[in-house]
XYZ file of C-alpha atoms in Angstrom:
668
model
C -40.619 40.400 -13.170
C -38.933 39.692 -9.849
C -39.804 43.144 -8.575
C -43.459 42.599 -9.402
C -43.506 39.720 -6.891
C -42.406 42.043 -4.105
C -44.957 44.454 -2.713
C -43.864 47.423 -0.670
C -46.289 49.533 1.370
C -45.316 52.776 3.067
C -47.995 54.703 4.919
C -47.532 58.447 5.221
C -44.529 58.609 2.890
C -43.698 62.110 3.971
C -43.368 61.156 7.627
C -40.082 60.381 9.300
C -39.061 57.105 10.895
C -39.210 57.303 14.722
C -36.330 59.171 16.264
C -33.473 56.967 17.367
C -32.858 54.377 14.664
C -30.695 55.434 11.739
C -31.758 54.557 8.248
C -29.923 52.080 6.128
C -30.617 50.268 2.895
C -32.853 47.284 3.387
C -31.058 43.990 3.040
C -32.816 41.056 1.447
C -34.538 39.276 4.380
C -33.379 35.899 3.117
C -29.785 37.051 3.211
C -30.226 38.289 6.751
C -31.654 34.956 7.788
C -28.999 32.950 5.935
C -26.403 35.115 7.609
C -26.951 33.048 10.752
C -25.172 30.232 8.967
C -22.225 32.281 7.742
C -18.865 32.595 9.419
C -17.733 36.167 8.912
C -15.667 38.749 10.681
C -17.829 40.348 13.376
C -15.846 43.562 12.973
C -16.562 43.906 9.242
C -17.661 47.302 7.957
C -21.278 46.403 7.379
C -21.734 45.403 11.021
C -20.518 48.699 12.488
C -23.121 51.109 13.842
C -23.543 54.578 12.406
C -22.729 57.340 14.850
C -25.645 59.465 16.104
C -26.179 62.571 14.038
C -24.140 61.292 11.121
C -25.471 61.770 7.626
C -26.339 58.495 5.986
C -25.799 58.364 2.230
C -27.664 55.281 1.062
C -28.025 54.035 -2.488
C -31.498 52.556 -2.700
C -32.326 50.396 -5.756
C -35.501 51.316 -7.570
C -38.491 49.626 -5.994
C -36.755 49.148 -2.638
C -37.721 50.734 0.673
C -35.700 52.093 3.547
C -35.965 50.079 6.772
C -34.443 51.130 10.076
C -31.059 49.564 10.666
C -31.311 46.388 12.705
C -28.514 45.350 15.026
C -26.486 42.600 13.316
C -26.181 39.474 15.453
C -25.652 36.814 12.795
C -21.876 36.643 12.874
C -21.248 35.320 16.364
C -18.351 32.921 16.772
C -18.490 29.563 18.519
C -16.815 30.740 21.701
C -19.185 33.744 21.958
C -22.276 31.555 21.898
C -20.572 28.946 24.079
C -19.745 31.513 26.747
C -23.214 33.083 26.651
C -25.016 29.767 27.199
C -22.544 28.482 29.784
C -21.980 31.614 31.855
C -25.099 33.740 31.493
C -28.123 31.788 30.272
C -28.128 28.082 31.132
C -25.206 27.599 33.523
C -25.671 24.223 35.248
C -29.438 23.981 34.824
C -31.299 20.758 34.108
C -33.348 20.246 30.958
C -36.538 20.789 32.926
C -35.177 24.167 34.091
C -34.168 25.542 30.686
C -37.308 27.662 30.257
C -36.980 29.042 33.791
C -33.311 29.999 33.327
C -34.009 31.550 29.926
C -36.824 33.693 31.319
C -34.638 34.805 34.220
C -31.896 35.834 31.797
C -34.236 37.825 29.562
C -35.808 39.637 32.511
C -32.387 41.046 33.365
C -31.593 42.223 29.836
C -34.778 43.156 27.964
C -36.675 46.381 28.487
C -40.370 45.583 28.929
C -41.406 48.341 26.503
C -40.304 51.326 24.481
C -38.222 49.704 21.770
C -38.602 48.999 18.082
C -38.088 45.824 16.125
C -38.572 44.348 12.674
C -41.040 41.466 12.695
C -39.506 39.118 10.182
C -41.179 36.048 8.659
C -40.622 34.003 5.503
C -43.331 35.996 3.738
C -43.059 39.572 4.975
C -41.404 41.925 7.414
C -42.861 44.942 9.127
C -41.700 47.526 11.659
C -43.363 47.167 15.085
C -43.175 48.867 18.459
C -42.879 46.698 21.580
C -45.304 47.792 24.309
C -44.790 44.925 26.739
C -42.934 41.614 27.119
C -44.545 38.390 28.345
C -41.334 36.779 29.615
C -42.945 33.533 30.747
C -44.243 32.907 27.213
C -41.129 34.315 25.515
C -43.360 36.699 23.593
C -43.622 40.439 23.078
C -46.787 42.528 22.905
C -46.502 44.801 19.865
C -48.315 47.278 17.693
C -47.566 48.493 14.193
C -45.117 51.368 14.153
C -46.191 54.773 12.959
C -45.361 55.498 10.208
C -45.721 51.883 9.111
C -42.924 50.335 7.068
C -43.907 47.056 5.469
C -42.485 44.782 2.797
C -43.852 41.516 1.395
C -42.480 38.832 -0.914
C -45.982 38.006 -2.110
C -48.150 40.548 -3.888
C -51.250 38.827 -2.512
C -50.185 39.316 1.114
C -51.079 42.920 1.929
C -50.796 45.127 4.973
C -54.416 44.312 5.761
C -53.421 40.660 6.010
C -50.642 41.590 8.444
C -53.109 43.464 10.662
C -55.489 40.498 10.528
C -52.658 38.142 11.499
C -51.704 40.375 14.407
C -55.307 40.333 15.618
C -55.359 36.526 15.497
C -52.159 36.447 17.537
C -53.663 39.007 19.939
C -50.595 41.177 19.201
C -48.328 38.633 20.940
C -45.285 37.731 18.824
C -42.498 35.242 19.606
C -39.276 37.022 20.524
C -37.452 34.791 18.017
C -39.240 36.588 15.164
C -38.125 40.062 16.247
C -34.913 41.823 15.188
C -34.109 44.814 17.410
C -33.736 48.196 15.696
C -30.490 50.015 16.442
C -30.242 53.313 18.274
C -26.448 53.090 18.783
C -26.764 52.405 22.498
C -25.126 49.506 24.309
C -28.417 48.666 25.992
C -30.167 47.933 22.696
C -27.165 46.013 21.439
C -27.329 43.718 24.495
C -31.062 43.267 23.965
C -30.469 42.228 20.357
C -27.795 39.736 21.435
C -30.061 38.296 24.122
C -32.883 37.682 21.639
C -30.403 36.225 19.134
C -29.142 33.705 21.698
C -32.713 32.628 22.443
C -33.563 32.482 18.740
C -30.481 30.395 17.928
C -31.042 28.084 20.897
C -34.615 27.131 20.042
C -33.818 26.794 16.351
C -30.574 24.787 16.493
C -30.044 23.381 20.004
C -33.323 22.587 21.737
C -35.168 19.354 20.963
C -38.807 18.831 21.891
C -37.940 15.642 23.787
C -35.095 17.126 25.862
C -37.270 17.959 28.839
C -38.371 14.345 29.252
C -34.867 12.906 29.431
C -33.267 12.098 32.750
C -31.235 14.945 34.242
C -28.152 12.928 35.117
C -25.927 15.969 34.804
C -26.319 19.535 33.639
C -28.033 20.137 30.343
C -25.265 22.320 28.929
C -22.628 19.585 29.051
C -25.001 16.834 27.974
C -26.723 18.525 25.042
C -25.847 22.163 24.359
C -22.083 21.888 23.938
C -22.038 18.885 21.545
C -24.871 20.283 19.415
C -23.220 23.702 19.272
C -19.920 22.135 18.205
C -21.685 20.113 15.527
C -23.356 23.265 14.194
C -20.019 25.051 13.809
C -18.256 21.936 12.496
C -20.876 21.806 9.736
C -20.485 25.534 9.189
C -16.720 25.151 8.767
C -16.982 22.075 6.479
C -15.579 19.598 9.003
C -18.368 17.054 8.626
C -18.917 14.870 5.537
C -21.857 15.989 3.426
C -23.413 12.520 3.615
C -23.267 12.563 7.407
C -24.973 15.967 7.466
C -27.811 14.577 5.335
C -28.073 11.535 7.614
C -28.215 13.752 10.698
C -31.030 15.938 9.362
C -32.962 12.879 8.209
C -32.596 11.264 11.635
C -33.682 14.504 13.280
C -36.791 14.717 11.100
C -37.653 11.062 11.759
C -37.239 11.503 15.497
C -39.388 14.648 15.580
C -42.123 12.944 13.569
C -42.069 9.828 15.761
C -42.095 11.957 18.899
C -45.168 13.868 17.673
C -46.959 10.577 17.027
C -45.940 9.364 20.477
C -47.282 12.501 22.184
C -50.581 12.260 20.312
C -50.917 8.587 21.210
C -50.086 9.247 24.865
C -52.623 12.052 24.978
C -55.348 9.827 23.511
C -54.577 7.096 26.031
C -54.710 9.505 28.962
C -58.194 10.605 27.880
C -59.391 7.015 27.574
C -60.507 5.312 30.786
C -61.791 2.060 29.312
C -59.798 -1.155 29.214
C -60.724 -1.880 25.627
C -58.864 -3.927 23.042
C -58.170 -0.749 21.076
C -56.455 0.740 24.131
C -54.228 -2.326 24.457
C -53.292 -2.061 20.792
C -52.471 1.613 21.277
C -50.246 0.799 24.239
C -48.275 -1.698 22.154
C -47.979 0.877 19.408
C -46.776 3.398 21.985
C -44.085 1.036 23.246
C -42.876 0.458 19.687
C -42.771 4.194 19.059
C -40.864 4.756 22.295
C -38.294 2.122 21.325
C -37.918 3.676 17.872
C -37.443 7.151 19.365
C -34.760 5.918 21.761
C -32.826 4.306 18.910
C -33.034 7.476 16.829
C -31.905 9.587 19.778
C -28.872 7.372 20.320
C -27.881 7.721 16.666
C -28.254 11.489 16.912
C -26.064 11.575 20.013
C -23.329 9.629 18.229
C -23.209 12.282 15.522
C -23.554 15.204 17.951
C -20.691 14.045 20.159
C -17.461 15.388 18.563
C -15.414 12.381 19.687
C -17.899 9.631 18.833
C -18.600 11.286 15.494
C -15.049 10.594 14.359
C -14.755 7.316 16.239
C -17.660 5.760 14.365
C -17.322 7.748 11.179
C -19.640 7.937 8.237
C -19.929 4.539 6.573
C -20.975 5.531 3.113
C -21.078 3.134 0.213
C -18.914 4.266 -2.649
C -20.794 4.584 -5.921
C -17.719 4.188 -8.102
C -18.309 1.692 -10.905
C -15.440 -0.472 -12.175
C -14.894 -0.541 -15.949
C -13.260 -3.973 -16.037
C -10.897 -5.103 -18.793
C -11.032 -3.706 -22.306
C -12.833 -5.714 -24.966
C -9.543 -6.478 -26.712
C -7.924 -7.438 -23.413
C -5.150 -4.879 -23.889
C -3.565 -3.048 -20.976
C -2.483 0.580 -21.264
C 0.306 2.497 -19.542
C -0.682 6.095 -18.788
C 2.152 8.595 -18.377
C 1.328 11.777 -16.447
C 3.590 14.805 -16.784
C 2.864 18.522 -16.731
C 5.673 19.042 -19.261
C 7.489 16.280 -21.121
C 11.107 16.960 -22.099
C 13.367 14.785 -24.208
C 15.703 13.891 -21.320
C 12.801 12.728 -19.142
C 11.307 10.817 -22.051
C 14.603 9.003 -22.774
C 15.015 8.067 -19.099
C 11.453 6.852 -18.901
C 11.784 4.648 -21.973
C 15.143 3.321 -20.808
C 13.878 2.399 -17.348
C 10.314 1.308 -18.080
C 9.910 0.407 -21.730
C 13.163 -1.281 -22.712
C 13.012 -4.677 -24.426
C 13.927 -6.612 -21.271
C 11.164 -5.111 -19.107
C 8.566 -4.824 -21.831
C 8.301 -8.091 -23.742
C 4.910 -7.315 -25.298
C 3.737 -4.353 -27.330
C 2.474 -1.701 -24.919
C 0.063 1.133 -25.662
C 1.169 4.399 -24.050
C -1.133 7.353 -23.412
C 0.181 10.713 -22.233
C -1.720 13.003 -19.872
C -1.018 16.361 -18.268
C -3.761 15.874 -15.651
C -3.770 13.080 -13.072
C -7.564 12.764 -12.825
C -7.912 12.328 -16.584
C -5.351 9.512 -16.455
C -7.146 7.713 -13.606
C -10.536 8.149 -15.258
C -9.168 6.620 -18.476
C -7.923 3.489 -16.688
C -9.334 -0.005 -17.089
C -8.525 -3.191 -15.189
C -4.778 -3.907 -15.177
C -3.623 -0.475 -16.386
C -0.608 1.335 -14.978
C -0.298 5.072 -14.286
C 3.267 6.418 -14.179
C 3.507 9.890 -12.650
C 6.584 11.881 -13.599
C 8.245 14.330 -11.186
C 6.188 17.449 -10.614
C 3.603 19.151 -8.413
C 0.063 18.210 -9.437
C -2.987 20.007 -8.075
C -6.238 18.030 -7.880
C -9.621 19.707 -7.367
C -11.752 16.566 -7.222
C -11.669 13.048 -5.800
C -9.299 10.436 -7.194
C -11.705 7.494 -7.554
C -9.970 4.184 -8.250
C -12.497 1.438 -9.007
C -10.348 -0.977 -11.038
C -7.212 -2.926 -10.130
C -4.542 -0.524 -11.339
C -1.048 0.578 -10.350
C -0.332 4.200 -9.500
C 3.433 4.639 -9.511
C 5.632 7.662 -9.023
C 8.698 7.852 -11.260
C 11.236 9.042 -8.708
C 11.281 9.845 -5.001
C 8.036 10.686 -3.159
C 9.139 14.265 -2.474
C 9.544 14.767 -6.229
C 6.050 13.530 -7.126
C 3.570 15.641 -5.147
C -0.207 15.403 -5.545
C -2.026 18.161 -3.681
C -5.778 18.356 -3.196
C -7.423 21.742 -3.131
C -11.066 22.634 -2.895
C -13.724 21.170 -0.670
C -14.831 17.567 -0.800
C -15.367 14.524 1.380
C -12.348 12.485 0.302
C -9.056 12.770 -1.568
C -8.401 9.208 -2.808
C -11.234 6.629 -2.924
C -10.268 2.993 -3.546
C -12.723 0.220 -4.381
C -10.602 -1.875 -6.767
C -9.820 -5.479 -5.921
C -6.042 -4.943 -6.096
C -4.843 -1.323 -6.157
C -1.144 -0.488 -5.822
C 0.198 2.978 -5.040
C 3.905 3.709 -4.659
C 6.481 6.533 -4.462
C 4.003 9.429 -4.243
C 3.496 12.245 -1.754
C -0.115 13.230 -1.096
C -0.957 16.605 0.468
C -4.499 16.982 1.753
C -6.519 20.188 2.030
C -10.219 20.494 2.885
C -10.969 16.766 2.578
C -13.442 16.088 5.339
C -13.252 12.298 5.550
C -9.601 11.595 4.956
C -6.639 11.451 2.633
C -7.199 7.829 1.559
C -10.349 5.740 2.052
C -10.356 2.044 1.141
C -13.947 0.875 0.743
C -13.434 -2.572 -0.779
C -10.679 -4.818 -2.057
C -6.978 -4.591 -1.273
C -4.842 -1.478 -1.526
C -1.055 -1.636 -1.286
C 0.676 1.561 -0.260
C 4.467 1.501 -0.481
C 7.101 4.203 -0.112
C 4.513 6.994 0.098
C 4.152 10.158 2.164
C 0.719 11.292 3.360
C 0.482 14.837 4.698
C -2.986 15.029 6.247
C -5.332 17.685 7.558
C -8.283 15.602 8.779
C -8.104 11.797 8.943
C -5.244 9.849 7.394
C -5.935 6.381 5.959
C -9.333 4.784 6.575
C -9.732 1.012 6.114
C -13.449 0.260 5.871
C -15.220 -2.988 6.685
C -14.268 -5.805 4.253
C -11.341 -3.758 2.897
C -7.627 -4.589 3.172
C -4.575 -2.355 3.502
C -0.956 -3.338 3.133
C 1.237 -0.345 3.932
C 5.017 -0.471 3.920
C 7.827 2.107 4.217
C 5.365 4.990 4.270
C 4.902 8.098 6.398
C 1.580 9.441 7.739
C 1.425 12.688 9.690
C -0.637 15.774 10.520
C -4.095 14.184 10.873
C -6.560 15.976 13.154
C -8.160 12.589 13.701
C -6.325 9.282 13.601
C -3.405 8.601 11.282
C -4.971 5.230 10.432
C -8.547 4.125 11.197
C -9.194 0.372 11.125
C -12.826 -0.715 10.877
C -14.278 -4.057 12.017
C -14.146 -6.805 9.433
C -11.088 -5.308 7.734
C -7.503 -6.492 7.397
C -4.545 -4.220 7.971
C -0.824 -4.984 7.637
C 1.566 -2.201 8.637
C 5.306 -2.694 8.191
C 8.186 -0.223 8.636
C 5.996 2.895 8.642
C 6.096 6.189 10.508
C 2.857 7.508 12.038
C 3.315 10.762 13.905
C 1.981 14.210 14.833
C -1.673 13.101 14.602
C -4.543 13.303 17.084
C -4.209 9.539 17.580
C -1.731 7.232 15.883
C -3.900 4.211 15.032
C -7.571 3.870 15.945
C -9.093 0.370 15.954
C -12.886 0.248 15.868
C -14.364 -2.845 17.516
C -18.171 -2.685 17.385
C -20.334 -5.022 19.419
C -22.572 -6.060 16.556
C -23.247 -9.454 15.050
C -22.810 -7.981 11.584
C -19.177 -7.030 12.218
C -16.202 -9.367 12.345
C -13.130 -8.522 14.362
C -10.389 -6.860 12.294
C -7.201 -8.738 11.456
C -4.168 -6.651 12.309
C -0.438 -7.022 11.803
C 1.987 -4.315 12.983
C 5.718 -4.867 12.506
C 8.614 -2.436 13.025
C 6.531 0.753 12.875
C 7.578 3.976 14.612
C 4.564 5.680 16.209
C 5.569 8.921 17.878
C 4.604 12.486 18.828
C 0.854 11.904 18.585
C -1.400 14.054 20.749
C -3.268 11.114 22.280
C -2.337 7.434 22.263
C -0.084 5.626 19.847
C -2.818 3.001 19.402
C -6.364 3.309 20.753
C -9.062 0.620 20.782
C -12.737 1.593 20.744
C -15.023 -0.894 22.465
C -18.388 -0.911 24.256
C -18.592 -0.602 28.027
C -20.241 -4.015 28.159
C -16.829 -5.559 27.522
C -15.627 -4.360 30.921
C -18.382 -6.339 32.642
C -17.659 -9.382 30.511
C -13.943 -9.233 31.284
C -14.588 -9.125 35.037
C -16.792 -12.213 34.789
C -14.353 -13.959 32.496
C -11.575 -13.670 35.057
C -13.549 -15.959 37.348
C -13.716 -18.564 34.594
C -10.096 -18.511 33.419
C -6.837 -17.678 35.105
C -5.689 -15.478 32.235
C -7.375 -13.349 29.614
C -4.939 -13.212 26.697
C -4.418 -15.324 23.630
C -2.230 -14.944 20.589
C -2.694 -16.354 17.149
C 0.587 -17.259 15.476
C 0.998 -15.661 12.076
C 2.667 -18.724 10.532
C 0.121 -20.992 8.841
C -0.778 -24.121 10.763
C 0.996 -23.089 13.965
C -2.264 -22.977 15.958
C -4.327 -25.392 13.893
C -6.685 -27.463 16.031
C -6.222 -25.389 19.209
C -9.119 -23.897 21.129
C -9.070 -20.532 22.893
C -7.629 -21.766 26.172
C -4.880 -23.749 24.462
C -3.946 -20.745 22.366
C -3.765 -18.674 25.518
C -1.331 -21.171 27.055
C 0.885 -20.885 23.974
C 1.278 -17.189 24.731
C 1.418 -17.354 28.530
C 5.134 -18.110 28.678
C 5.916 -15.164 26.408
C 3.782 -12.835 28.511
C 5.605 -13.963 31.666
C 8.892 -13.200 29.923
C 7.699 -9.681 29.159
C 6.640 -9.244 32.777
C 9.924 -10.410 34.311
C 12.524 -9.082 31.916
C 13.546 -5.443 31.836
C 12.137 -4.622 28.445
C 12.164 -1.153 26.921
C 9.097 1.060 26.732
C 8.658 0.032 23.086
C 8.513 -3.689 23.938
C 6.144 -2.930 26.791
C 3.884 -1.042 24.375
C 3.754 -4.001 21.969
C 2.930 -6.332 24.856
C 0.207 -4.053 26.179
C -1.500 -3.843 22.794
C -1.430 -7.631 22.343
C -2.866 -8.132 25.805
C -5.797 -5.752 25.377
C -6.700 -6.604 21.778
C -6.713 -10.328 22.345
C -8.599 -10.039 25.615
C -11.258 -8.063 23.769
C -11.238 -10.616 20.972
C -11.869 -13.498 23.367
C -14.633 -11.642 25.225
C -16.391 -10.717 22.013
C -16.283 -14.341 20.899
C -17.833 -15.417 24.206
C -20.410 -12.677 23.968
C -21.495 -13.797 20.509
C -21.600 -17.413 21.682
C -23.860 -16.476 24.607
C -26.114 -14.452 22.310
C -26.379 -17.426 19.957
C -27.220 -19.746 22.857
C -29.994 -17.368 23.904
C -31.283 -17.302 20.345
C -30.605 -13.568 19.945
C -28.329 -14.135 16.982
C -27.955 -17.073 14.653
C -25.440 -19.688 15.725
C -22.182 -19.698 13.780
C -19.904 -22.730 13.634
C -16.999 -20.349 13.174
C -18.060 -18.091 16.024
C -15.042 -18.911 18.196
C -12.527 -18.691 15.378
C -13.140 -15.006 14.667
C -10.491 -13.803 17.093
C -8.410 -10.822 16.166
C -5.496 -11.949 13.996
C -2.500 -10.447 15.766
C 1.137 -9.971 15.013
C 2.540 -7.006 16.843
C 6.279 -6.842 17.268
C 9.222 -4.508 16.876
C 7.103 -1.340 17.004
C 8.516 1.760 18.683
C 6.300 4.125 20.654
C 7.843 7.485 21.533
C 6.543 10.731 23.007
C 2.851 10.056 22.520
C 0.808 12.396 24.719
C -1.205 9.715 26.568
C 1.066 6.734 26.118
C 1.521 3.760 23.813
C -1.936 2.225 24.088
C -5.350 3.124 25.424
C -9.006 2.181 25.182
C -12.080 4.302 24.584
C -15.300 2.963 26.088
C -18.686 3.926 24.694
């Protein structure tokens, strides 16, 4: 049945294909097109050219047709495309010069005539001969090859339809739709690569609105590089699936809005009257322009490799809590790959003896960790016996449960394999995890993501590959005596409106140690942070980095004219600062800051002081900013607007051998 949908036409079946190209079995056109999105070895066997004069033994399935071998260009690596665009095609051109630079590049590489190509569309493909190239239009003048080789996916689309379509196009075809036929010469290989670079650029890099943006600096740095990196990050599963969907949706919305804007602008330019309808159209145009700019900014945040991870993908977890059982009973789940009598006796002696277990307890045994977590209700406990457990899905914890390792963390290892956005997802109101080692593989978002509620992490080891622990807005983390290392992003990401208490932990060998996200948005509250006696060392960037908008820099400069100092500290002990305003709280800290400045403190103490200074300065400026916005009527006034300062207790932390230092800021 499938073969009936594919129509193959071969004129003059006894004739030979033009001299030069070797024959090879026709690949499915969809697979050739999808190959552009596959990361494969460019030196694989199927990409090697056949030597001239060699005999080609090809197994052709019944109903298939032989096409000339096209030059494979779909397996280029990131650095190959990067180098081509940077060094040979675009260089330091502006967006308005992209077409000019592309034409100049093609003129140096493409032969104007005398070569063969496969014209490939979603419906059919046919062999054509190129007779001329219109470089300025990025099109080739073609004619059907003789003998004609043609293949269609639709039985209703015949060769006559192809000829009619060619006539309508006046035999001018976009170069992007042509795949160069191989003749085993380097010249044709370079031509195929040149067309592939143009094809890839206009399909994945170029945006219709690029040319209208200001050329502040060269187009390659501003647009090509970040979009190219995003393409390959998606290809290599480094971007959360939800963020990919968001990006494509934003791109579609922006393209649609831009088309409407162009049509509206064109109609206004053709209208000379000062009518009411024209005024309405101008207002509509301004609204469309504003919408497009907002969409473009969101796209840039995702395209930029640094900002993409700084802002992250704020998805809402869909995990549903089960709540307590109808009978109110709590269950203890015991997880063990194999249960032996000695382990069972020890477990009952330590956990289920009469002294520690006063009430009757239901015990359920599991060999799989995910089945134990999925069986939990509110108040249950999961005891994990020593062993190495492999998890292929996400550990979703929606109820307030305890996840406890029976032994040392190195003896209870949970390893994630297989692709997925997250490893452990927490949304329970009070989740406790202790004495477990987590090993992360292929989790795009992170090893542990806390969406809501409070999660306590104690005596755990987290071996990361992407991001370590992520504390989302409105979530709370209490982490003690734990070790986080190996993250390609930050070891710990702290979102606005969250609360994070870190005590006696090690955070090391990550891209950044701790990343604090401080958005300038009325919907976000400043995070509450407490860091005591942590060792933050050997991170590639900073030990602690604060993300804040550039507008804060301007506010801080103005604020210095209003106050003599720009730091405050909120005492952790309850009631210590009750009834004090911002300036009074600053004075409470001033003497301590002077002590830090005059005494010969170690680098660690200096790092703690520097973090306090910057975080609290930002806190005060954000409070003033929100107050000014409320006075202007931009946001609703809040009686508590000046009491939302960052809750700070930072002391006893050690910062060692971090690549950029103890503390830094990232301005966006």
